[in-house]
Amino acid sequence: MSAAVELFDLHADGTPPADPLVLAREWLPGDDEPERPQVTLGTVGTDGWPDARTVLLTAFDETGFAFHTSAASRKVAELAALPRASMVVLWPGSTRQLVLRGDVVPDAEESVAAAWASRSDHLRQLAWCNTDELASLPRAERQQRWAAWAAANPAPGQAGSWVGYRLQPRELTFWAGGYDAASRRLQYTRAGGGWRWQHLAG
Ligand SMILES: Cc1cc2nc3c(=O)[nH]c(=O)nc-3n(C[C@H](O)[C@H](O)[C@H](O)COP(=O)(O)O)c2cc1C
Protein backbone atom coordinates (compact mmCIF):
# COMPACT_ATOMS: atom_id res chain seq x y z
CA MET A 1 0.00 0.00 0.00
CA SER A 2 1.40 3.40 -0.91
CA ALA A 3 1.89 6.16 1.64
CA ALA A 4 -0.70 8.27 -0.20
CA VAL A 5 -3.39 5.58 0.22
CA GLU A 6 -2.55 5.11 3.91
CA LEU A 7 -3.02 8.83 4.45
CA PHE A 8 -6.73 8.80 3.73
CA ASP A 9 -7.48 5.34 5.16
CA LEU A 10 -9.26 6.33 8.35
CA HIS A 11 -9.31 2.70 9.46
CA ALA A 12 -5.53 2.37 9.42
CA ASP A 13 -3.54 2.31 12.65
CA GLY A 14 -1.03 5.04 13.32
CA THR A 15 -1.07 8.77 13.80
CA PRO A 16 -3.05 10.87 11.31
CA PRO A 17 -1.42 13.92 9.71
CA ALA A 18 -1.21 16.90 12.06
CA ASP A 19 -2.70 19.17 9.37
CA PRO A 20 -6.21 18.23 8.14
CA LEU A 21 -5.52 19.96 4.80
CA VAL A 22 -3.17 17.09 4.01
CA LEU A 23 -6.14 14.71 4.20
CA ALA A 24 -8.46 17.15 2.41
CA ARG A 25 -5.96 17.29 -0.47
CA GLU A 26 -5.97 13.48 -0.64
CA TRP A 27 -9.75 13.31 -0.72
CA LEU A 28 -10.81 16.28 -2.87
CA PRO A 29 -9.91 17.03 -6.51
CA GLY A 30 -7.34 19.76 -7.15
CA ASP A 31 -8.61 23.25 -7.94
CA ASP A 32 -7.61 22.81 -11.59
CA GLU A 33 -9.87 19.75 -12.07
CA PRO A 34 -12.82 20.97 -14.19
CA GLU A 35 -15.34 18.70 -12.43
CA ARG A 36 -16.07 20.51 -9.14
CA PRO A 37 -17.36 18.71 -6.05
CA GLN A 38 -21.01 19.38 -5.19
CA VAL A 39 -21.31 20.27 -1.53
CA THR A 40 -24.22 20.96 0.79
CA LEU A 41 -23.73 24.45 2.19
CA GLY A 42 -25.52 25.06 5.48
CA THR A 43 -26.22 28.53 6.84
CA VAL A 44 -28.39 30.01 9.57
CA GLY A 45 -31.52 31.61 8.10
CA THR A 46 -32.38 35.18 9.01
CA ASP A 47 -35.56 33.67 10.52
CA GLY A 48 -33.39 31.51 12.81
CA TRP A 49 -34.10 28.24 11.00
CA PRO A 50 -31.25 26.25 9.48
CA ASP A 51 -30.93 26.64 5.70
CA ALA A 52 -29.07 24.54 3.14
CA ARG A 53 -28.49 24.17 -0.58
CA THR A 54 -26.01 22.60 -3.00
CA VAL A 55 -23.09 24.66 -4.34
CA LEU A 56 -19.90 23.85 -6.18
CA LEU A 57 -16.70 23.81 -4.16
CA THR A 58 -14.62 26.07 -6.41
CA ALA A 59 -11.27 25.81 -4.64
CA PHE A 60 -9.68 25.26 -1.26
CA ASP A 61 -6.41 25.93 0.53
CA GLU A 62 -5.20 27.12 3.92
CA THR A 63 -7.27 30.32 3.49
CA GLY A 64 -10.52 28.35 3.32
CA PHE A 65 -12.99 26.43 1.15
CA ALA A 66 -14.40 28.69 -1.58
CA PHE A 67 -17.84 28.82 -3.20
CA HIS A 68 -19.33 31.39 -5.56
CA THR A 69 -22.83 32.66 -5.94
CA SER A 70 -25.14 35.62 -6.62
CA ALA A 71 -24.98 38.63 -4.32
CA ALA A 72 -28.79 38.73 -4.54
CA SER A 73 -29.21 35.22 -3.15
CA ARG A 74 -30.69 34.30 0.21
CA LYS A 75 -27.47 32.65 1.37
CA VAL A 76 -25.62 35.97 0.94
CA ALA A 77 -28.18 37.82 3.08
CA GLU A 78 -27.86 35.07 5.67
CA LEU A 79 -24.07 35.24 5.67
CA ALA A 80 -24.21 39.03 6.04
CA ALA A 81 -26.29 38.54 9.18
CA LEU A 82 -24.20 35.65 10.54
CA PRO A 83 -20.97 34.75 8.70
CA ARG A 84 -20.85 31.09 9.73
CA ALA A 85 -21.54 28.01 7.64
CA SER A 86 -21.16 24.27 7.30
CA MET A 87 -20.25 22.21 4.25
CA VAL A 88 -20.90 18.53 3.66
CA VAL A 89 -19.17 16.64 0.86
CA LEU A 90 -20.50 13.15 0.12
CA TRP A 91 -18.59 10.71 -2.07
CA PRO A 92 -20.29 8.34 -4.51
CA GLY A 93 -21.45 5.09 -2.99
CA SER A 94 -21.58 6.77 0.45
CA THR A 95 -18.03 5.61 1.04
CA ARG A 96 -16.74 8.87 2.47
CA GLN A 97 -17.99 12.16 3.88
CA LEU A 98 -16.29 15.37 4.92
CA VAL A 99 -18.07 17.87 7.18
CA LEU A 100 -16.72 21.40 7.74
CA ARG A 101 -17.93 24.06 10.20
CA GLY A 102 -16.52 27.51 10.49
CA ASP A 103 -16.48 31.22 9.84
CA VAL A 104 -17.09 32.65 6.38
CA VAL A 105 -15.14 35.55 4.86
CA PRO A 106 -15.35 37.24 1.44
CA ASP A 107 -13.18 35.55 -1.17
CA ALA A 108 -10.26 37.51 -2.67
CA GLU A 109 -11.10 39.48 -5.82
CA GLU A 110 -8.67 37.52 -8.00
CA SER A 111 -10.10 34.22 -6.77
CA VAL A 112 -13.64 35.41 -7.59
CA ALA A 113 -12.44 36.32 -11.10
CA ALA A 114 -10.68 32.97 -11.51
CA ALA A 115 -13.88 31.16 -10.49
CA TRP A 116 -15.81 33.15 -13.11
CA ALA A 117 -13.26 32.22 -15.78
CA SER A 118 -13.58 28.53 -14.89
CA ARG A 119 -17.38 28.40 -15.18
CA SER A 120 -19.16 27.08 -18.28
CA ASP A 121 -21.03 29.42 -20.65
CA HIS A 122 -24.29 28.08 -19.24
CA LEU A 123 -23.32 28.87 -15.64
CA ARG A 124 -22.08 32.34 -16.64
CA GLN A 125 -25.40 33.08 -18.30
CA LEU A 126 -27.18 31.85 -15.19
CA ALA A 127 -25.20 34.37 -13.15
CA TRP A 128 -26.49 37.14 -15.41
CA CYS A 129 -30.04 36.01 -16.11
CA ASN A 130 -31.29 33.81 -13.28
CA THR A 131 -33.63 36.20 -11.49
CA ASP A 132 -36.90 35.64 -9.62
CA GLU A 133 -38.54 37.81 -12.26
CA LEU A 134 -37.42 35.43 -15.04
CA ALA A 135 -38.48 32.42 -12.96
CA SER A 136 -42.00 33.79 -12.65
CA LEU A 137 -42.55 33.95 -16.44
CA PRO A 138 -44.24 31.30 -18.59
CA ARG A 139 -41.90 28.67 -20.00
CA ALA A 140 -41.99 29.88 -23.62
CA GLU A 141 -41.07 33.40 -22.55
CA ARG A 142 -38.25 32.15 -20.33
CA GLN A 143 -36.84 30.17 -23.26
CA GLN A 144 -37.19 33.11 -25.62
CA ARG A 145 -35.46 35.52 -23.20
CA TRP A 146 -32.69 33.02 -22.51
CA ALA A 147 -31.98 32.53 -26.22
CA ALA A 148 -32.17 36.28 -26.95
CA TRP A 149 -29.72 37.09 -24.16
CA ALA A 150 -27.26 34.42 -25.33
CA ALA A 151 -27.42 35.75 -28.90
CA ALA A 152 -26.85 39.34 -27.76
CA ASN A 153 -24.05 38.44 -25.33
CA PRO A 154 -21.76 35.87 -26.99
CA ALA A 155 -18.88 36.61 -24.57
CA PRO A 156 -20.35 38.01 -21.35
CA GLY A 157 -17.98 39.62 -18.86
CA GLN A 158 -18.07 38.90 -15.16
CA ALA A 159 -21.53 39.56 -13.74
CA GLY A 160 -21.66 42.34 -11.14
CA SER A 161 -23.66 40.01 -8.90
CA TRP A 162 -20.92 37.35 -8.92
CA VAL A 163 -19.44 37.03 -5.42
CA GLY A 164 -17.42 34.48 -3.51
CA TYR A 165 -16.80 33.38 0.04
CA ARG A 166 -14.37 31.15 1.91
CA LEU A 167 -15.41 28.95 4.75
CA GLN A 168 -12.52 28.89 7.22
CA PRO A 169 -13.03 25.66 9.11
CA ARG A 170 -12.72 25.50 12.88
CA GLU A 171 -13.68 21.83 12.68
CA LEU A 172 -13.21 19.22 9.92
CA THR A 173 -14.68 15.74 10.31
CA PHE A 174 -13.62 12.99 7.92
CA TRP A 175 -15.96 9.97 7.82
CA ALA A 176 -15.13 6.60 6.28
CA GLY A 177 -17.60 3.76 5.89
CA GLY A 178 -16.69 0.33 7.19
CA TYR A 179 -17.04 -3.00 5.40
CA ASP A 180 -15.27 -5.32 7.83
CA ALA A 181 -15.67 -2.99 10.81
CA ALA A 182 -17.77 -0.03 11.96
CA SER A 183 -17.60 3.30 10.19
CA ARG A 184 -15.19 5.72 11.79
CA ARG A 185 -14.63 9.47 11.95
CA LEU A 186 -11.51 11.53 12.38
CA GLN A 187 -12.34 14.97 13.74
CA TYR A 188 -9.94 17.92 13.74
CA THR A 189 -10.65 20.95 15.92
CA ARG A 190 -8.63 24.15 15.93
CA ALA A 191 -6.49 24.42 19.04
CA GLY A 192 -4.23 27.43 19.43
CA GLY A 193 -2.19 27.76 16.26
CA GLY A 194 -2.67 24.10 15.29
CA TRP A 195 -5.16 21.25 15.37
CA ARG A 196 -6.32 18.68 17.90
CA TRP A 197 -7.70 15.40 16.52
CA GLN A 198 -9.79 12.54 17.86
CA HIS A 199 -11.44 9.41 16.51
CA LEU A 200 -15.20 9.20 16.85
CA ALA A 201 -17.83 6.54 16.18
CA GLY A 202 -19.21 6.81 12.65
C1 LIG B 1 -25.54 20.48 -8.42
C2 LIG B 1 -25.86 21.92 -8.08
C3 LIG B 1 -24.81 22.84 -8.04
C4 LIG B 1 -25.07 24.17 -7.71
N1 LIG B 1 -24.05 25.05 -7.62
C5 LIG B 1 -24.28 26.32 -7.24
C6 LIG B 1 -23.21 27.23 -7.04
O1 LIG B 1 -22.02 26.90 -7.17
N2 LIG B 1 -23.52 28.50 -6.67
C7 LIG B 1 -24.82 28.92 -6.48
O2 LIG B 1 -25.04 30.07 -6.15
N3 LIG B 1 -25.85 28.08 -6.65
C8 LIG B 1 -25.62 26.79 -7.01
N4 LIG B 1 -26.67 25.91 -7.16
C9 LIG B 1 -28.04 26.41 -6.88
C10 LIG B 1 -28.25 26.42 -5.34
O3 LIG B 1 -28.44 25.09 -4.87
C11 LIG B 1 -29.42 27.30 -4.90
O4 LIG B 1 -30.62 26.86 -5.47
C12 LIG B 1 -29.22 28.78 -5.24
O5 LIG B 1 -27.87 29.17 -5.07
C13 LIG B 1 -30.12 29.64 -4.37
O6 LIG B 1 -29.81 29.36 -3.01
P1 LIG B 1 -30.23 30.34 -1.79
O7 LIG B 1 -31.58 30.91 -2.12
O8 LIG B 1 -30.28 29.44 -0.60
O9 LIG B 1 -29.19 31.39 -1.69
C14 LIG B 1 -26.43 24.59 -7.45
C15 LIG B 1 -27.45 23.64 -7.50
C16 LIG B 1 -27.17 22.33 -7.80
C17 LIG B 1 -28.31 21.33 -7.81
CSV table of C-alpha atoms and ligand atoms in Angstrom, one decimal:
chain,number,residue,atom,x,y,z
A,1,MET,CA,0.0,0.0,0.0
A,2,SER,CA,1.4,3.4,-0.9
A,3,ALA,CA,1.9,6.2,1.6
A,4,ALA,CA,-0.7,8.3,-0.2
A,5,VAL,CA,-3.4,5.6,0.2
A,6,GLU,CA,-2.5,5.1,3.9
A,7,LEU,CA,-3.0,8.8,4.4
A,8,PHE,CA,-6.7,8.8,3.7
A,9,ASP,CA,-7.5,5.3,5.2
A,10,LEU,CA,-9.3,6.3,8.3
A,11,HIS,CA,-9.3,2.7,9.5
A,12,ALA,CA,-5.5,2.4,9.4
A,13,ASP,CA,-3.5,2.3,12.6
A,14,GLY,CA,-1.0,5.0,13.3
A,15,THR,CA,-1.1,8.8,13.8
A,16,PRO,CA,-3.1,10.9,11.3
A,17,PRO,CA,-1.4,13.9,9.7
A,18,ALA,CA,-1.2,16.9,12.1
A,19,ASP,CA,-2.7,19.2,9.4
A,20,PRO,CA,-6.2,18.2,8.1
A,21,LEU,CA,-5.5,20.0,4.8
A,22,VAL,CA,-3.2,17.1,4.0
A,23,LEU,CA,-6.1,14.7,4.2
A,24,ALA,CA,-8.5,17.2,2.4
A,25,ARG,CA,-6.0,17.3,-0.5
A,26,GLU,CA,-6.0,13.5,-0.6
A,27,TRP,CA,-9.7,13.3,-0.7
A,28,LEU,CA,-10.8,16.3,-2.9
A,29,PRO,CA,-9.9,17.0,-6.5
A,30,GLY,CA,-7.3,19.8,-7.2
A,31,ASP,CA,-8.6,23.3,-7.9
A,32,ASP,CA,-7.6,22.8,-11.6
A,33,GLU,CA,-9.9,19.8,-12.1
A,34,PRO,CA,-12.8,21.0,-14.2
A,35,GLU,CA,-15.3,18.7,-12.4
A,36,ARG,CA,-16.1,20.5,-9.1
A,37,PRO,CA,-17.4,18.7,-6.0
A,38,GLN,CA,-21.0,19.4,-5.2
A,39,VAL,CA,-21.3,20.3,-1.5
A,40,THR,CA,-24.2,21.0,0.8
A,41,LEU,CA,-23.7,24.4,2.2
A,42,GLY,CA,-25.5,25.1,5.5
A,43,THR,CA,-26.2,28.5,6.8
A,44,VAL,CA,-28.4,30.0,9.6
A,45,GLY,CA,-31.5,31.6,8.1
A,46,THR,CA,-32.4,35.2,9.0
A,47,ASP,CA,-35.6,33.7,10.5
A,48,GLY,CA,-33.4,31.5,12.8
A,49,TRP,CA,-34.1,28.2,11.0
A,50,PRO,CA,-31.3,26.2,9.5
A,51,ASP,CA,-30.9,26.6,5.7
A,52,ALA,CA,-29.1,24.5,3.1
A,53,ARG,CA,-28.5,24.2,-0.6
A,54,THR,CA,-26.0,22.6,-3.0
A,55,VAL,CA,-23.1,24.7,-4.3
A,56,LEU,CA,-19.9,23.8,-6.2
A,57,LEU,CA,-16.7,23.8,-4.2
A,58,THR,CA,-14.6,26.1,-6.4
A,59,ALA,CA,-11.3,25.8,-4.6
A,60,PHE,CA,-9.7,25.3,-1.3
A,61,ASP,CA,-6.4,25.9,0.5
A,62,GLU,CA,-5.2,27.1,3.9
A,63,THR,CA,-7.3,30.3,3.5
A,64,GLY,CA,-10.5,28.3,3.3
A,65,PHE,CA,-13.0,26.4,1.2
A,66,ALA,CA,-14.4,28.7,-1.6
A,67,PHE,CA,-17.8,28.8,-3.2
A,68,HIS,CA,-19.3,31.4,-5.6
A,69,THR,CA,-22.8,32.7,-5.9
A,70,SER,CA,-25.1,35.6,-6.6
A,71,ALA,CA,-25.0,38.6,-4.3
A,72,ALA,CA,-28.8,38.7,-4.5
A,73,SER,CA,-29.2,35.2,-3.1
A,74,ARG,CA,-30.7,34.3,0.2
A,75,LYS,CA,-27.5,32.7,1.4
A,76,VAL,CA,-25.6,36.0,0.9
A,77,ALA,CA,-28.2,37.8,3.1
A,78,GLU,CA,-27.9,35.1,5.7
A,79,LEU,CA,-24.1,35.2,5.7
A,80,ALA,CA,-24.2,39.0,6.0
A,81,ALA,CA,-26.3,38.5,9.2
A,82,LEU,CA,-24.2,35.7,10.5
A,83,PRO,CA,-21.0,34.8,8.7
A,84,ARG,CA,-20.9,31.1,9.7
A,85,ALA,CA,-21.5,28.0,7.6
A,86,SER,CA,-21.2,24.3,7.3
A,87,MET,CA,-20.3,22.2,4.2
A,88,VAL,CA,-20.9,18.5,3.7
A,89,VAL,CA,-19.2,16.6,0.9
A,90,LEU,CA,-20.5,13.2,0.1
A,91,TRP,CA,-18.6,10.7,-2.1
A,92,PRO,CA,-20.3,8.3,-4.5
A,93,GLY,CA,-21.4,5.1,-3.0
A,94,SER,CA,-21.6,6.8,0.4
A,95,THR,CA,-18.0,5.6,1.0
A,96,ARG,CA,-16.7,8.9,2.5
A,97,GLN,CA,-18.0,12.2,3.9
A,98,LEU,CA,-16.3,15.4,4.9
A,99,VAL,CA,-18.1,17.9,7.2
A,100,LEU,CA,-16.7,21.4,7.7
A,101,ARG,CA,-17.9,24.1,10.2
A,102,GLY,CA,-16.5,27.5,10.5
A,103,ASP,CA,-16.5,31.2,9.8
A,104,VAL,CA,-17.1,32.6,6.4
A,105,VAL,CA,-15.1,35.5,4.9
A,106,PRO,CA,-15.4,37.2,1.4
A,107,ASP,CA,-13.2,35.6,-1.2
A,108,ALA,CA,-10.3,37.5,-2.7
A,109,GLU,CA,-11.1,39.5,-5.8
A,110,GLU,CA,-8.7,37.5,-8.0
A,111,SER,CA,-10.1,34.2,-6.8
A,112,VAL,CA,-13.6,35.4,-7.6
A,113,ALA,CA,-12.4,36.3,-11.1
A,114,ALA,CA,-10.7,33.0,-11.5
A,115,ALA,CA,-13.9,31.2,-10.5
A,116,TRP,CA,-15.8,33.1,-13.1
A,117,ALA,CA,-13.3,32.2,-15.8
A,118,SER,CA,-13.6,28.5,-14.9
A,119,ARG,CA,-17.4,28.4,-15.2
A,120,SER,CA,-19.2,27.1,-18.3
A,121,ASP,CA,-21.0,29.4,-20.6
A,122,HIS,CA,-24.3,28.1,-19.2
A,123,LEU,CA,-23.3,28.9,-15.6
A,124,ARG,CA,-22.1,32.3,-16.6
A,125,GLN,CA,-25.4,33.1,-18.3
A,126,LEU,CA,-27.2,31.8,-15.2
A,127,ALA,CA,-25.2,34.4,-13.1
A,128,TRP,CA,-26.5,37.1,-15.4
A,129,CYS,CA,-30.0,36.0,-16.1
A,130,ASN,CA,-31.3,33.8,-13.3
A,131,THR,CA,-33.6,36.2,-11.5
A,132,ASP,CA,-36.9,35.6,-9.6
A,133,GLU,CA,-38.5,37.8,-12.3
A,134,LEU,CA,-37.4,35.4,-15.0
A,135,ALA,CA,-38.5,32.4,-13.0
A,136,SER,CA,-42.0,33.8,-12.7
A,137,LEU,CA,-42.5,34.0,-16.4
A,138,PRO,CA,-44.2,31.3,-18.6
A,139,ARG,CA,-41.9,28.7,-20.0
A,140,ALA,CA,-42.0,29.9,-23.6
A,141,GLU,CA,-41.1,33.4,-22.6
A,142,ARG,CA,-38.2,32.2,-20.3
A,143,GLN,CA,-36.8,30.2,-23.3
A,144,GLN,CA,-37.2,33.1,-25.6
A,145,ARG,CA,-35.5,35.5,-23.2
A,146,TRP,CA,-32.7,33.0,-22.5
A,147,ALA,CA,-32.0,32.5,-26.2
A,148,ALA,CA,-32.2,36.3,-26.9
A,149,TRP,CA,-29.7,37.1,-24.2
A,150,ALA,CA,-27.3,34.4,-25.3
A,151,ALA,CA,-27.4,35.8,-28.9
A,152,ALA,CA,-26.9,39.3,-27.8
A,153,ASN,CA,-24.0,38.4,-25.3
A,154,PRO,CA,-21.8,35.9,-27.0
A,155,ALA,CA,-18.9,36.6,-24.6
A,156,PRO,CA,-20.3,38.0,-21.3
A,157,GLY,CA,-18.0,39.6,-18.9
A,158,GLN,CA,-18.1,38.9,-15.2
A,159,ALA,CA,-21.5,39.6,-13.7
A,160,GLY,CA,-21.7,42.3,-11.1
A,161,SER,CA,-23.7,40.0,-8.9
A,162,TRP,CA,-20.9,37.4,-8.9
A,163,VAL,CA,-19.4,37.0,-5.4
A,164,GLY,CA,-17.4,34.5,-3.5
A,165,TYR,CA,-16.8,33.4,0.0
A,166,ARG,CA,-14.4,31.2,1.9
A,167,LEU,CA,-15.4,28.9,4.7
A,168,GLN,CA,-12.5,28.9,7.2
A,169,PRO,CA,-13.0,25.7,9.1
A,170,ARG,CA,-12.7,25.5,12.9
A,171,GLU,CA,-13.7,21.8,12.7
A,172,LEU,CA,-13.2,19.2,9.9
A,173,THR,CA,-14.7,15.7,10.3
A,174,PHE,CA,-13.6,13.0,7.9
A,175,TRP,CA,-16.0,10.0,7.8
A,176,ALA,CA,-15.1,6.6,6.3
A,177,GLY,CA,-17.6,3.8,5.9
A,178,GLY,CA,-16.7,0.3,7.2
A,179,TYR,CA,-17.0,-3.0,5.4
A,180,ASP,CA,-15.3,-5.3,7.8
A,181,ALA,CA,-15.7,-3.0,10.8
A,182,ALA,CA,-17.8,0.0,12.0
A,183,SER,CA,-17.6,3.3,10.2
A,184,ARG,CA,-15.2,5.7,11.8
A,185,ARG,CA,-14.6,9.5,11.9
A,186,LEU,CA,-11.5,11.5,12.4
A,187,GLN,CA,-12.3,15.0,13.7
A,188,TYR,CA,-9.9,17.9,13.7
A,189,THR,CA,-10.6,21.0,15.9
A,190,ARG,CA,-8.6,24.2,15.9
A,191,ALA,CA,-6.5,24.4,19.0
A,192,GLY,CA,-4.2,27.4,19.4
A,193,GLY,CA,-2.2,27.8,16.3
A,194,GLY,CA,-2.7,24.1,15.3
A,195,TRP,CA,-5.2,21.3,15.4
A,196,ARG,CA,-6.3,18.7,17.9
A,197,TRP,CA,-7.7,15.4,16.5
A,198,GLN,CA,-9.8,12.5,17.9
A,199,HIS,CA,-11.4,9.4,16.5
A,200,LEU,CA,-15.2,9.2,16.8
A,201,ALA,CA,-17.8,6.5,16.2
A,202,GLY,CA,-19.2,6.8,12.6
B,1,LIG,C1,-25.5,20.5,-8.4
B,1,LIG,C2,-25.9,21.9,-8.1
B,1,LIG,C3,-24.8,22.8,-8.0
B,1,LIG,C4,-25.1,24.2,-7.7
B,1,LIG,N1,-24.0,25.1,-7.6
B,1,LIG,C5,-24.3,26.3,-7.2
B,1,LIG,C6,-23.2,27.2,-7.0
B,1,LIG,O1,-22.0,26.9,-7.2
B,1,LIG,N2,-23.5,28.5,-6.7
B,1,LIG,C7,-24.8,28.9,-6.5
B,1,LIG,O2,-25.0,30.1,-6.2
B,1,LIG,N3,-25.9,28.1,-6.7
B,1,LIG,C8,-25.6,26.8,-7.0
B,1,LIG,N4,-26.7,25.9,-7.2
B,1,LIG,C9,-28.0,26.4,-6.9
B,1,LIG,C10,-28.2,26.4,-5.3
B,1,LIG,O3,-28.4,25.1,-4.9
B,1,LIG,C11,-29.4,27.3,-4.9
B,1,LIG,O4,-30.6,26.9,-5.5
B,1,LIG,C12,-29.2,28.8,-5.2
B,1,LIG,O5,-27.9,29.2,-5.1
B,1,LIG,C13,-30.1,29.6,-4.4
B,1,LIG,O6,-29.8,29.4,-3.0
B,1,LIG,P1,-30.2,30.3,-1.8
B,1,LIG,O7,-31.6,30.9,-2.1
B,1,LIG,O8,-30.3,29.4,-0.6
B,1,LIG,O9,-29.2,31.4,-1.7
B,1,LIG,C14,-26.4,24.6,-7.5
B,1,LIG,C15,-27.4,23.6,-7.5
B,1,LIG,C16,-27.2,22.3,-7.8
B,1,LIG,C17,-28.3,21.3,-7.8
